[in-house]
Amino acid sequence: MSQPGRGSDLSDRRTFPTFDALADYGMFPSASDYWKTGPYGNPVPNQHWCFLGEIEENATFIRLAVTVRDRNGRGKIFVACHDDDRGMHLEKLAKKGNTVAVLYPKAHCFADGQVGFRVEDSSQLTILPFSLKELEDASNLFHHPTTNCSAQGCEKAGDLRCTGCRLARYCSAEHQKMHWGQHKSLCKATKAIEWFARKDWTKWDGKPFVFYSPSKKHDPVSFGDVLDMKGIPYGAARSI
């Protein structure tokens, strides 16, 4: 596995800030060190960043709209998609407990007094079918893998790897089978973490990241191998 990109660990609060860290510069972009002055006096990003919030309530009607809480526990953060497609390709994933990811968000005060993010480019918005904790745990496993058996209470060397994520290790197939119920959701979540880990978040090269291409009609972060675990039965482990 190649080295993860810089700033890609979800524990990096600069790359993955909370709402309060973003609140002020929504109104004053130039006041934030996320931004710099561009060649024509316009604010341009200094780096890449992404907000993560766990859905508390789905308020979708004619456009994707959800209320989320951030990783500090601040709730009632309103996220609404105002792009031409209104974010409706994500409607089925807009469920309580799933996590919204917004690239390059700016805080916004809506007409009804709610605060949050008005997303005007739906390619910079996705919903991951995992809780914030599941994603944080998966990121920790991805960036800080252990060489010991992952089964609770076992400290033996892990000579076998989970065939799904290739990160969790086990001393035996029996321990992997025993641990599968606990590891299954984490195994799926590491597939989403790979998308973040393939990128260097610390440098802006003029090309924004996107979660999906409208021409492809799908979201590469939350479709396919992230959701489909049929080929990975519990107990499947291979020697390193």
PDB file of C-alpha atoms in Angstrom:
ATOM      1  CA  MET A   1       0.000   0.000   0.000  1.00  0.00           C
ATOM      2  CA  SER A   2       1.414   3.418  -0.938  1.00  0.00           C
ATOM      3  CA  GLN A   3       1.981   6.091   1.670  1.00  0.00           C
ATOM      4  CA  PRO A   4      -1.151   8.115   2.543  1.00  0.00           C
ATOM      5  CA  GLY A   5      -1.275  11.689   1.307  1.00  0.00           C
ATOM      6  CA  ARG A   6      -0.307  14.469   3.679  1.00  0.00           C
ATOM      7  CA  GLY A   7      -3.121  15.801   5.826  1.00  0.00           C
ATOM      8  CA  SER A   8      -5.395  12.870   4.907  1.00  0.00           C
ATOM      9  CA  ASP A   9      -5.823  11.423   8.413  1.00  0.00           C
ATOM     10  CA  LEU A  10      -9.312  12.323   9.650  1.00  0.00           C
ATOM     11  CA  SER A  11      -7.757  13.282  12.994  1.00  0.00           C
ATOM     12  CA  ASP A  12      -6.132  16.264  11.234  1.00  0.00           C
ATOM     13  CA  ARG A  13      -8.407  19.097  12.342  1.00  0.00           C
ATOM     14  CA  ARG A  14      -6.974  21.522   9.821  1.00  0.00           C
ATOM     15  CA  THR A  15      -7.936  19.353   6.865  1.00  0.00           C
ATOM     16  CA  PHE A  16     -11.168  18.193   8.513  1.00  0.00           C
ATOM     17  CA  PRO A  17     -12.325  21.188  10.586  1.00  0.00           C
ATOM     18  CA  THR A  18     -15.392  21.552  12.789  1.00  0.00           C
ATOM     19  CA  PHE A  19     -18.129  24.078  12.060  1.00  0.00           C
ATOM     20  CA  ASP A  20     -16.848  26.636  14.575  1.00  0.00           C
ATOM     21  CA  ALA A  21     -13.455  26.613  12.862  1.00  0.00           C
ATOM     22  CA  LEU A  22     -15.199  27.601   9.630  1.00  0.00           C
ATOM     23  CA  ALA A  23     -17.918  29.913  10.946  1.00  0.00           C
ATOM     24  CA  ASP A  24     -16.174  33.295  10.746  1.00  0.00           C
ATOM     25  CA  TYR A  25     -14.618  33.129   7.320  1.00  0.00           C
ATOM     26  CA  GLY A  26     -17.882  32.169   5.684  1.00  0.00           C
ATOM     27  CA  MET A  27     -18.597  35.876   5.776  1.00  0.00           C
ATOM     28  CA  PHE A  28     -14.975  37.021   5.524  1.00  0.00           C
ATOM     29  CA  PRO A  29     -12.948  34.564   3.396  1.00  0.00           C
ATOM     30  CA  SER A  30      -9.887  36.803   3.321  1.00  0.00           C
ATOM     31  CA  ALA A  31      -9.672  36.653   7.140  1.00  0.00           C
ATOM     32  CA  SER A  32      -8.952  32.920   7.093  1.00  0.00           C
ATOM     33  CA  ASP A  33      -5.599  31.279   6.507  1.00  0.00           C
ATOM     34  CA  TYR A  34      -7.436  28.702   4.376  1.00  0.00           C
ATOM     35  CA  TRP A  35      -7.490  31.407   1.731  1.00  0.00           C
ATOM     36  CA  LYS A  36      -5.055  33.679  -0.019  1.00  0.00           C
ATOM     37  CA  THR A  37      -5.520  36.559  -2.437  1.00  0.00           C
ATOM     38  CA  GLY A  38      -5.559  35.427  -6.052  1.00  0.00           C
ATOM     39  CA  PRO A  39      -4.014  37.217  -9.058  1.00  0.00           C
ATOM     40  CA  TYR A  40      -7.178  39.238  -9.633  1.00  0.00           C
ATOM     41  CA  GLY A  41      -7.783  40.100  -5.998  1.00  0.00           C
ATOM     42  CA  ASN A  42     -10.209  37.232  -5.492  1.00  0.00           C
ATOM     43  CA  PRO A  43      -9.793  34.743  -2.610  1.00  0.00           C
ATOM     44  CA  VAL A  44      -8.405  31.343  -3.643  1.00  0.00           C
ATOM     45  CA  PRO A  45      -7.750  28.338  -1.377  1.00  0.00           C
ATOM     46  CA  ASN A  46      -4.404  27.758   0.310  1.00  0.00           C
ATOM     47  CA  GLN A  47      -5.039  24.033   0.646  1.00  0.00           C
ATOM     48  CA  HIS A  48      -7.804  21.423   0.427  1.00  0.00           C
ATOM     49  CA  TRP A  49     -10.237  20.810   3.293  1.00  0.00           C
ATOM     50  CA  CYS A  50     -13.451  18.930   4.023  1.00  0.00           C
ATOM     51  CA  PHE A  51     -16.214  19.204   6.629  1.00  0.00           C
ATOM     52  CA  LEU A  52     -17.687  16.006   8.066  1.00  0.00           C
ATOM     53  CA  GLY A  53     -21.033  15.968   9.849  1.00  0.00           C
ATOM     54  CA  GLU A  54     -23.259  13.109  11.001  1.00  0.00           C
ATOM     55  CA  ILE A  55     -26.887  13.410   9.890  1.00  0.00           C
ATOM     56  CA  GLU A  56     -29.380  14.116  12.679  1.00  0.00           C
ATOM     57  CA  GLU A  57     -32.418  14.843  10.514  1.00  0.00           C
ATOM     58  CA  ASN A  58     -33.323  14.577   6.839  1.00  0.00           C
ATOM     59  CA  ALA A  59     -35.181  17.676   5.623  1.00  0.00           C
ATOM     60  CA  THR A  60     -34.989  16.858   1.898  1.00  0.00           C
ATOM     61  CA  PHE A  61     -37.967  17.985  -0.187  1.00  0.00           C
ATOM     62  CA  ILE A  62     -37.181  19.524  -3.560  1.00  0.00           C
ATOM     63  CA  ARG A  63     -33.458  19.601  -2.816  1.00  0.00           C
ATOM     64  CA  LEU A  64     -31.084  17.643  -0.592  1.00  0.00           C
ATOM     65  CA  ALA A  65     -31.222  19.219   2.853  1.00  0.00           C
ATOM     66  CA  VAL A  66     -30.049  17.699   6.125  1.00  0.00           C
ATOM     67  CA  THR A  67     -29.233  18.784   9.652  1.00  0.00           C
ATOM     68  CA  VAL A  68     -25.943  17.421  10.978  1.00  0.00           C
ATOM     69  CA  ARG A  69     -23.725  17.502  14.058  1.00  0.00           C
ATOM     70  CA  ASP A  70     -19.978  17.898  13.805  1.00  0.00           C
ATOM     71  CA  ARG A  71     -17.229  15.980  15.575  1.00  0.00           C
ATOM     72  CA  ASN A  72     -17.277  18.380  18.531  1.00  0.00           C
ATOM     73  CA  GLY A  73     -20.935  17.508  19.078  1.00  0.00           C
ATOM     74  CA  ARG A  74     -22.320  20.793  17.772  1.00  0.00           C
ATOM     75  CA  GLY A  75     -25.693  20.041  16.202  1.00  0.00           C
ATOM     76  CA  LYS A  76     -28.316  21.826  14.096  1.00  0.00           C
ATOM     77  CA  ILE A  77     -25.855  22.563  11.307  1.00  0.00           C
ATOM     78  CA  PHE A  78     -27.960  22.876   8.153  1.00  0.00           C
ATOM     79  CA  VAL A  79     -26.530  21.598   4.860  1.00  0.00           C
ATOM     80  CA  ALA A  80     -28.486  22.246   1.657  1.00  0.00           C
ATOM     81  CA  CYS A  81     -27.577  21.660  -1.991  1.00  0.00           C
ATOM     82  CA  HIS A  82     -28.414  24.517  -4.373  1.00  0.00           C
ATOM     83  CA  ASP A  83     -26.800  23.131  -7.529  1.00  0.00           C
ATOM     84  CA  ASP A  84     -28.854  22.470 -10.678  1.00  0.00           C
ATOM     85  CA  ASP A  85     -29.358  18.801  -9.752  1.00  0.00           C
ATOM     86  CA  ARG A  86     -30.211  19.822  -6.144  1.00  0.00           C
ATOM     87  CA  GLY A  87     -28.095  16.930  -4.839  1.00  0.00           C
ATOM     88  CA  MET A  88     -30.923  14.471  -5.385  1.00  0.00           C
ATOM     89  CA  HIS A  89     -28.521  11.734  -6.547  1.00  0.00           C
ATOM     90  CA  LEU A  90     -27.700  11.371  -2.826  1.00  0.00           C
ATOM     91  CA  GLU A  91     -31.286  11.318  -1.562  1.00  0.00           C
ATOM     92  CA  LYS A  92     -31.304   7.589  -0.707  1.00  0.00           C
ATOM     93  CA  LEU A  93     -28.233   8.023   1.492  1.00  0.00           C
ATOM     94  CA  ALA A  94     -29.704  10.952   3.443  1.00  0.00           C
ATOM     95  CA  LYS A  95     -30.402   8.885   6.554  1.00  0.00           C
ATOM     96  CA  LYS A  96     -29.858   9.583  10.227  1.00  0.00           C
ATOM     97  CA  GLY A  97     -26.453   8.296  11.305  1.00  0.00           C
ATOM     98  CA  ASN A  98     -24.786   8.596   7.890  1.00  0.00           C
ATOM     99  CA  THR A  99     -22.075  11.210   7.393  1.00  0.00           C
ATOM    100  CA  VAL A 100     -22.145  14.209   5.068  1.00  0.00           C
ATOM    101  CA  ALA A 101     -18.845  15.337   3.550  1.00  0.00           C
ATOM    102  CA  VAL A 102     -18.537  18.833   2.043  1.00  0.00           C
ATOM    103  CA  LEU A 103     -15.421  20.015   0.231  1.00  0.00           C
ATOM    104  CA  TYR A 104     -14.290  23.654   0.618  1.00  0.00           C
ATOM    105  CA  PRO A 105     -17.351  24.729   2.633  1.00  0.00           C
ATOM    106  CA  LYS A 106     -18.016  28.306   3.694  1.00  0.00           C
ATOM    107  CA  ALA A 107     -20.343  28.989   6.605  1.00  0.00           C
ATOM    108  CA  HIS A 108     -23.688  30.407   5.548  1.00  0.00           C
ATOM    109  CA  CYS A 109     -26.612  32.017   7.366  1.00  0.00           C
ATOM    110  CA  PHE A 110     -29.887  30.974   5.729  1.00  0.00           C
ATOM    111  CA  ALA A 111     -32.924  33.241   5.427  1.00  0.00           C
ATOM    112  CA  ASP A 112     -34.745  31.400   8.220  1.00  0.00           C
ATOM    113  CA  GLY A 113     -31.864  31.978  10.639  1.00  0.00           C
ATOM    114  CA  GLN A 114     -30.306  28.524  10.399  1.00  0.00           C
ATOM    115  CA  VAL A 115     -26.545  28.337  10.001  1.00  0.00           C
ATOM    116  CA  GLY A 116     -24.610  25.770   8.028  1.00  0.00           C
ATOM    117  CA  PHE A 117     -23.401  25.278   4.471  1.00  0.00           C
ATOM    118  CA  ARG A 118     -25.043  26.210   1.191  1.00  0.00           C
ATOM    119  CA  VAL A 119     -23.503  23.824  -1.358  1.00  0.00           C
ATOM    120  CA  GLU A 120     -23.563  25.234  -4.887  1.00  0.00           C
ATOM    121  CA  ASP A 121     -21.522  22.489  -6.572  1.00  0.00           C
ATOM    122  CA  SER A 122     -22.942  19.021  -5.920  1.00  0.00           C
ATOM    123  CA  SER A 123     -19.706  17.351  -7.063  1.00  0.00           C
ATOM    124  CA  GLN A 124     -18.202  18.653  -3.805  1.00  0.00           C
ATOM    125  CA  LEU A 125     -20.826  16.954  -1.657  1.00  0.00           C
ATOM    126  CA  THR A 126     -21.321  13.319  -0.740  1.00  0.00           C
ATOM    127  CA  ILE A 127     -22.939  11.170   1.934  1.00  0.00           C
ATOM    128  CA  LEU A 128     -21.036   8.217   3.346  1.00  0.00           C
ATOM    129  CA  PRO A 129     -23.039   5.282   4.758  1.00  0.00           C
ATOM    130  CA  PHE A 130     -21.092   5.330   8.014  1.00  0.00           C
ATOM    131  CA  SER A 131     -21.226   7.189  11.317  1.00  0.00           C
ATOM    132  CA  LEU A 132     -18.550   9.712  12.219  1.00  0.00           C
ATOM    133  CA  LYS A 133     -17.109   7.281  14.752  1.00  0.00           C
ATOM    134  CA  GLU A 134     -16.915   4.484  12.189  1.00  0.00           C
ATOM    135  CA  LEU A 135     -15.034   6.774   9.803  1.00  0.00           C
ATOM    136  CA  GLU A 136     -12.699   8.019  12.530  1.00  0.00           C
ATOM    137  CA  ASP A 137     -11.978   4.451  13.662  1.00  0.00           C
ATOM    138  CA  ALA A 138     -11.390   3.373  10.048  1.00  0.00           C
ATOM    139  CA  SER A 139      -9.023   6.298   9.498  1.00  0.00           C
ATOM    140  CA  ASN A 140      -7.111   5.371  12.635  1.00  0.00           C
ATOM    141  CA  LEU A 141      -6.808   1.774  11.414  1.00  0.00           C
ATOM    142  CA  PHE A 142      -5.699   2.952   7.965  1.00  0.00           C
ATOM    143  CA  HIS A 143      -3.089   5.443   9.163  1.00  0.00           C
ATOM    144  CA  HIS A 144      -1.923   3.608  12.280  1.00  0.00           C
ATOM    145  CA  PRO A 145      -2.205  -0.128  11.568  1.00  0.00           C
ATOM    146  CA  THR A 146      -1.136  -2.576  14.251  1.00  0.00           C
ATOM    147  CA  THR A 147       1.002  -5.656  13.758  1.00  0.00           C
ATOM    148  CA  ASN A 148      -0.792  -7.541  16.534  1.00  0.00           C
ATOM    149  CA  CYS A 149      -3.970  -9.598  16.327  1.00  0.00           C
ATOM    150  CA  SER A 150      -7.059  -7.360  16.208  1.00  0.00           C
ATOM    151  CA  ALA A 151      -9.224  -9.715  18.261  1.00  0.00           C
ATOM    152  CA  GLN A 152     -10.044  -8.209  21.634  1.00  0.00           C
ATOM    153  CA  GLY A 153      -7.662  -9.318  24.375  1.00  0.00           C
ATOM    154  CA  CYS A 154      -5.226 -11.035  22.016  1.00  0.00           C
ATOM    155  CA  GLU A 155      -1.676  -9.687  21.889  1.00  0.00           C
ATOM    156  CA  LYS A 156      -0.188 -12.285  19.573  1.00  0.00           C
ATOM    157  CA  ALA A 157       1.485 -11.316  16.310  1.00  0.00           C
ATOM    158  CA  GLY A 158      -0.959 -10.964  13.438  1.00  0.00           C
ATOM    159  CA  ASP A 159       0.383 -13.163  10.666  1.00  0.00           C
ATOM    160  CA  LEU A 160      -2.912 -13.125   8.734  1.00  0.00           C
ATOM    161  CA  ARG A 161      -4.626 -10.115   7.161  1.00  0.00           C
ATOM    162  CA  CYS A 162      -8.304  -9.419   6.526  1.00  0.00           C
ATOM    163  CA  THR A 163      -8.788  -9.943   2.779  1.00  0.00           C
ATOM    164  CA  GLY A 164     -11.168  -6.991   2.618  1.00  0.00           C
ATOM    165  CA  CYS A 165      -9.226  -4.062   4.021  1.00  0.00           C
ATOM    166  CA  ARG A 166      -5.779  -5.700   4.231  1.00  0.00           C
ATOM    167  CA  LEU A 167      -5.286  -3.706   7.437  1.00  0.00           C
ATOM    168  CA  ALA A 168      -6.715  -5.749  10.301  1.00  0.00           C
ATOM    169  CA  ARG A 169      -4.430  -8.589  11.378  1.00  0.00           C
ATOM    170  CA  TYR A 170      -5.116 -11.873  13.115  1.00  0.00           C
ATOM    171  CA  CYS A 171      -3.149 -14.649  14.724  1.00  0.00           C
ATOM    172  CA  SER A 172      -5.582 -17.256  13.386  1.00  0.00           C
ATOM    173  CA  ALA A 173      -8.630 -17.711  11.167  1.00  0.00           C
ATOM    174  CA  GLU A 174     -10.645 -18.471  14.312  1.00  0.00           C
ATOM    175  CA  HIS A 175      -9.890 -15.059  15.808  1.00  0.00           C
ATOM    176  CA  GLN A 176     -10.694 -13.348  12.512  1.00  0.00           C
ATOM    177  CA  LYS A 177     -14.044 -15.133  12.369  1.00  0.00           C
ATOM    178  CA  MET A 178     -14.762 -14.195  15.979  1.00  0.00           C
ATOM    179  CA  HIS A 179     -13.910 -10.538  15.300  1.00  0.00           C
ATOM    180  CA  TRP A 180     -15.777 -10.203  11.987  1.00  0.00           C
ATOM    181  CA  GLY A 181     -19.038  -8.965  13.510  1.00  0.00           C
ATOM    182  CA  GLN A 182     -17.176  -6.060  15.096  1.00  0.00           C
ATOM    183  CA  HIS A 183     -14.851  -5.450  12.153  1.00  0.00           C
ATOM    184  CA  LYS A 184     -17.317  -5.676   9.242  1.00  0.00           C
ATOM    185  CA  SER A 185     -18.508  -2.043   9.247  1.00  0.00           C
ATOM    186  CA  LEU A 186     -14.949  -0.834   9.841  1.00  0.00           C
ATOM    187  CA  CYS A 187     -13.754  -2.950   6.915  1.00  0.00           C
ATOM    188  CA  LYS A 188     -16.253  -1.227   4.627  1.00  0.00           C
ATOM    189  CA  ALA A 189     -15.399   2.216   5.968  1.00  0.00           C
ATOM    190  CA  THR A 190     -11.708   1.824   5.138  1.00  0.00           C
ATOM    191  CA  LYS A 191     -12.716   1.769   1.458  1.00  0.00           C
ATOM    192  CA  ALA A 192     -14.089   5.287   1.854  1.00  0.00           C
ATOM    193  CA  ILE A 193     -10.982   6.343   3.778  1.00  0.00           C
ATOM    194  CA  GLU A 194      -8.856   5.263   0.795  1.00  0.00           C
ATOM    195  CA  TRP A 195     -10.416   8.061  -1.274  1.00  0.00           C
ATOM    196  CA  PHE A 196      -9.211  10.668   1.212  1.00  0.00           C
ATOM    197  CA  ALA A 197      -5.829   8.981   1.737  1.00  0.00           C
ATOM    198  CA  ARG A 198      -4.911   9.022  -1.969  1.00  0.00           C
ATOM    199  CA  LYS A 199      -4.649  12.819  -1.910  1.00  0.00           C
ATOM    200  CA  ASP A 200      -2.247  15.456  -0.609  1.00  0.00           C
ATOM    201  CA  TRP A 201      -4.524  17.886   1.225  1.00  0.00           C
ATOM    202  CA  THR A 202      -1.801  20.343   2.198  1.00  0.00           C
ATOM    203  CA  LYS A 203      -1.129  21.954  -1.184  1.00  0.00           C
ATOM    204  CA  TRP A 204      -3.459  23.765  -3.567  1.00  0.00           C
ATOM    205  CA  ASP A 205      -2.546  23.279  -7.221  1.00  0.00           C
ATOM    206  CA  GLY A 206      -5.547  25.068  -8.674  1.00  0.00           C
ATOM    207  CA  LYS A 207      -7.538  21.863  -9.177  1.00  0.00           C
ATOM    208  CA  PRO A 208     -10.315  21.230  -6.638  1.00  0.00           C
ATOM    209  CA  PHE A 209     -11.110  17.700  -5.536  1.00  0.00           C
ATOM    210  CA  VAL A 210     -14.532  16.342  -6.487  1.00  0.00           C
ATOM    211  CA  PHE A 211     -16.514  13.420  -5.117  1.00  0.00           C
ATOM    212  CA  TYR A 212     -18.108  12.516  -8.434  1.00  0.00           C
ATOM    213  CA  SER A 213     -18.241  13.448 -12.085  1.00  0.00           C
ATOM    214  CA  PRO A 214     -21.742  14.404 -13.286  1.00  0.00           C
ATOM    215  CA  SER A 215     -21.056  12.581 -16.561  1.00  0.00           C
ATOM    216  CA  LYS A 216     -20.549   9.300 -14.683  1.00  0.00           C
ATOM    217  CA  LYS A 217     -23.767   9.620 -12.669  1.00  0.00           C
ATOM    218  CA  HIS A 218     -22.313   8.030  -9.578  1.00  0.00           C
ATOM    219  CA  ASP A 219     -20.359   8.858  -6.474  1.00  0.00           C
ATOM    220  CA  PRO A 220     -17.055   6.947  -6.281  1.00  0.00           C
ATOM    221  CA  VAL A 221     -16.805   7.429  -2.520  1.00  0.00           C
ATOM    222  CA  SER A 222     -20.005   5.660  -1.541  1.00  0.00           C
ATOM    223  CA  PHE A 223     -20.871   3.269  -4.354  1.00  0.00           C
ATOM    224  CA  GLY A 224     -19.606  -0.110  -5.490  1.00  0.00           C
ATOM    225  CA  ASP A 225     -16.806  -1.599  -3.447  1.00  0.00           C
ATOM    226  CA  VAL A 226     -17.660   0.537  -0.425  1.00  0.00           C
ATOM    227  CA  LEU A 227     -21.175  -0.863  -0.202  1.00  0.00           C
ATOM    228  CA  ASP A 228     -20.695  -4.324  -1.704  1.00  0.00           C
ATOM    229  CA  MET A 229     -18.965  -6.728   0.653  1.00  0.00           C
ATOM    230  CA  LYS A 230     -20.365  -9.920  -0.881  1.00  0.00           C
ATOM    231  CA  GLY A 231     -16.927 -11.163  -1.891  1.00  0.00           C
ATOM    232  CA  ILE A 232     -15.538 -10.917   1.632  1.00  0.00           C
ATOM    233  CA  PRO A 233     -17.052 -13.613   3.877  1.00  0.00           C
ATOM    234  CA  TYR A 234     -16.276 -13.596   7.574  1.00  0.00           C
ATOM    235  CA  GLY A 235     -13.346 -15.795   8.431  1.00  0.00           C
ATOM    236  CA  ALA A 236     -11.519 -14.933   5.210  1.00  0.00           C
ATOM    237  CA  ALA A 237      -7.906 -14.235   6.101  1.00  0.00           C
ATOM    238  CA  ARG A 238      -4.684 -14.700   4.205  1.00  0.00           C
ATOM    239  CA  SER A 239      -1.058 -14.955   5.199  1.00  0.00           C
ATOM    240  CA  ILE A 240       0.963 -11.785   4.956  1.00  0.00           C
TER     241      ILE A 240
END
